[in-house]
GROMACS .gro file of C-alpha atoms in nm:
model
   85
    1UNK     CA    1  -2.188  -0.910   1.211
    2UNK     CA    2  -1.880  -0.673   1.130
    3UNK     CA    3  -1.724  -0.585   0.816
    4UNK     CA    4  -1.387  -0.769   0.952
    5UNK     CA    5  -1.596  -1.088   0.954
    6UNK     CA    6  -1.679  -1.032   0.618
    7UNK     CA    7  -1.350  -0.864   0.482
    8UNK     CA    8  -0.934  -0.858   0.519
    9UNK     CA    9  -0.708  -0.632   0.472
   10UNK     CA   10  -0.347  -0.716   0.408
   11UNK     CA   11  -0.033  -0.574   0.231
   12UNK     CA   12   0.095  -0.724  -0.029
   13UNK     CA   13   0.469  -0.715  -0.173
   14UNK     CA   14   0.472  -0.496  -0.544
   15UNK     CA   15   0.639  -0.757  -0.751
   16UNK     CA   16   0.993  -0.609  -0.923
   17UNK     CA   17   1.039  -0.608  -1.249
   18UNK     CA   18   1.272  -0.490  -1.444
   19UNK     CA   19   1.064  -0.215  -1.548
   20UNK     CA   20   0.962  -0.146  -1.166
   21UNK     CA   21   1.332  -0.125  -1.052
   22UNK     CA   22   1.446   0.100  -1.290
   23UNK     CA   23   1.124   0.321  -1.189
   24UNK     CA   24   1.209   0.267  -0.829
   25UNK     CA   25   1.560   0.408  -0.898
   26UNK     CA   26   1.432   0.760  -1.075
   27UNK     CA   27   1.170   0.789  -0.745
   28UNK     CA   28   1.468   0.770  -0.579
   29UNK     CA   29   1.659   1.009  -0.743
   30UNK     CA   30   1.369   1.256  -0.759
   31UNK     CA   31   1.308   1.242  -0.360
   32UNK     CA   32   1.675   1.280  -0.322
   33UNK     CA   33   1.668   1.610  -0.556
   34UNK     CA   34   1.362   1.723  -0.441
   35UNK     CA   35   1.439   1.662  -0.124
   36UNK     CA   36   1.771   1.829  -0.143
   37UNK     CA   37   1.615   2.151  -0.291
   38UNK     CA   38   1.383   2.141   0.050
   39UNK     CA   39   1.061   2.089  -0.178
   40UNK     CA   40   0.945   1.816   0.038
   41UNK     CA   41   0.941   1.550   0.192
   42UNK     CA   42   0.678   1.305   0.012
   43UNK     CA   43   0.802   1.049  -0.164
   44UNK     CA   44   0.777   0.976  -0.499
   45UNK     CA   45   0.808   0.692  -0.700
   46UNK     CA   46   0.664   0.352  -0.734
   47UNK     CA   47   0.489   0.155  -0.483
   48UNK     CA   48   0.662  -0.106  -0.240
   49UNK     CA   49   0.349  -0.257  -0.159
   50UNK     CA   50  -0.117  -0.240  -0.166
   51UNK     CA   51  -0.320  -0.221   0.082
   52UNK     CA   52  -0.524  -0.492  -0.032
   53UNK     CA   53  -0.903  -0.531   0.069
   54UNK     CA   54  -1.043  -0.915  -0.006
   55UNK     CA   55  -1.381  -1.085   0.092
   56UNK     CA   56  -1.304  -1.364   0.323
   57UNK     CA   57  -1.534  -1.603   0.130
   58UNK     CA   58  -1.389  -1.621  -0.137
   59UNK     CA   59  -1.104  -1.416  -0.173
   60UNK     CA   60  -1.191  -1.145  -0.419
   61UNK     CA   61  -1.031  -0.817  -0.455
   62UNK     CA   62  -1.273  -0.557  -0.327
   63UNK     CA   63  -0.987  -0.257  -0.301
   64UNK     CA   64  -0.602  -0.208  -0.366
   65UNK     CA   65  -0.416   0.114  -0.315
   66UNK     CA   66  -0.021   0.144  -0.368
   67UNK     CA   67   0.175   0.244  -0.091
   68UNK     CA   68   0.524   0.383  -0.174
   69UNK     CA   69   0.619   0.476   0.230
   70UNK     CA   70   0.609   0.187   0.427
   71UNK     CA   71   0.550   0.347   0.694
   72UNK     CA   72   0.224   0.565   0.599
   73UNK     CA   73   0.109   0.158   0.462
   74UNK     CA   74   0.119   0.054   0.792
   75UNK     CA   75  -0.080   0.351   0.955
   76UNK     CA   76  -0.341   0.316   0.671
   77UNK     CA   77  -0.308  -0.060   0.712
   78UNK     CA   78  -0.426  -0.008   1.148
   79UNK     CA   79  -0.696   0.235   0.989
   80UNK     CA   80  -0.915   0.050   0.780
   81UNK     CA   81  -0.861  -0.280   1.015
   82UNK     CA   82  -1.018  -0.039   1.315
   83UNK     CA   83  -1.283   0.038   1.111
   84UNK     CA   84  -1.370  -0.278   0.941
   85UNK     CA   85  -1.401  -0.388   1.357
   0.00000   0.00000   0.00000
């Protein structure tokens, strides 16, 4: 038996709140400064989404990790469903 047969991993959608936005909007602002001041490239800010890790049984949350590029979620997303197979 494999761990994918006894676990998922999905993203899931951050829910925006007020609170959220206005948080997304200042880690927007900060990439773009920090960014323009050639600090970096990472960005910073809330996250857009979780790499969620559930039991199939019965759905329970084993793992959840914020993502706030949606592209590094994806790669980490491929990752863990490799190794779970």
């Amino acid at each position: 038996m494999t761990a994918a047969e006894l676990y998922t991993a999905d993203l899931e959608p951050r829910e925006v709140t007020m609170a959220r936005r206005a948080g997304m909007l200042a880690g927007t602002v900060a990439s773009l400064a920090v960014s323009l001041l050639g600090m970096g490239d990472t960005p910073i800010g809330p996250a857009v989404a979780d790499l969620v890790i559930r039991v199939r049984a019965d759905g329970r949350e084993v793992y959840r990790s914020g993502q706030n590029d949606s592209q590094l979620a994806d790669s980490m997303l491929e990752t863990v469903r490799r190794e779970l197979n």
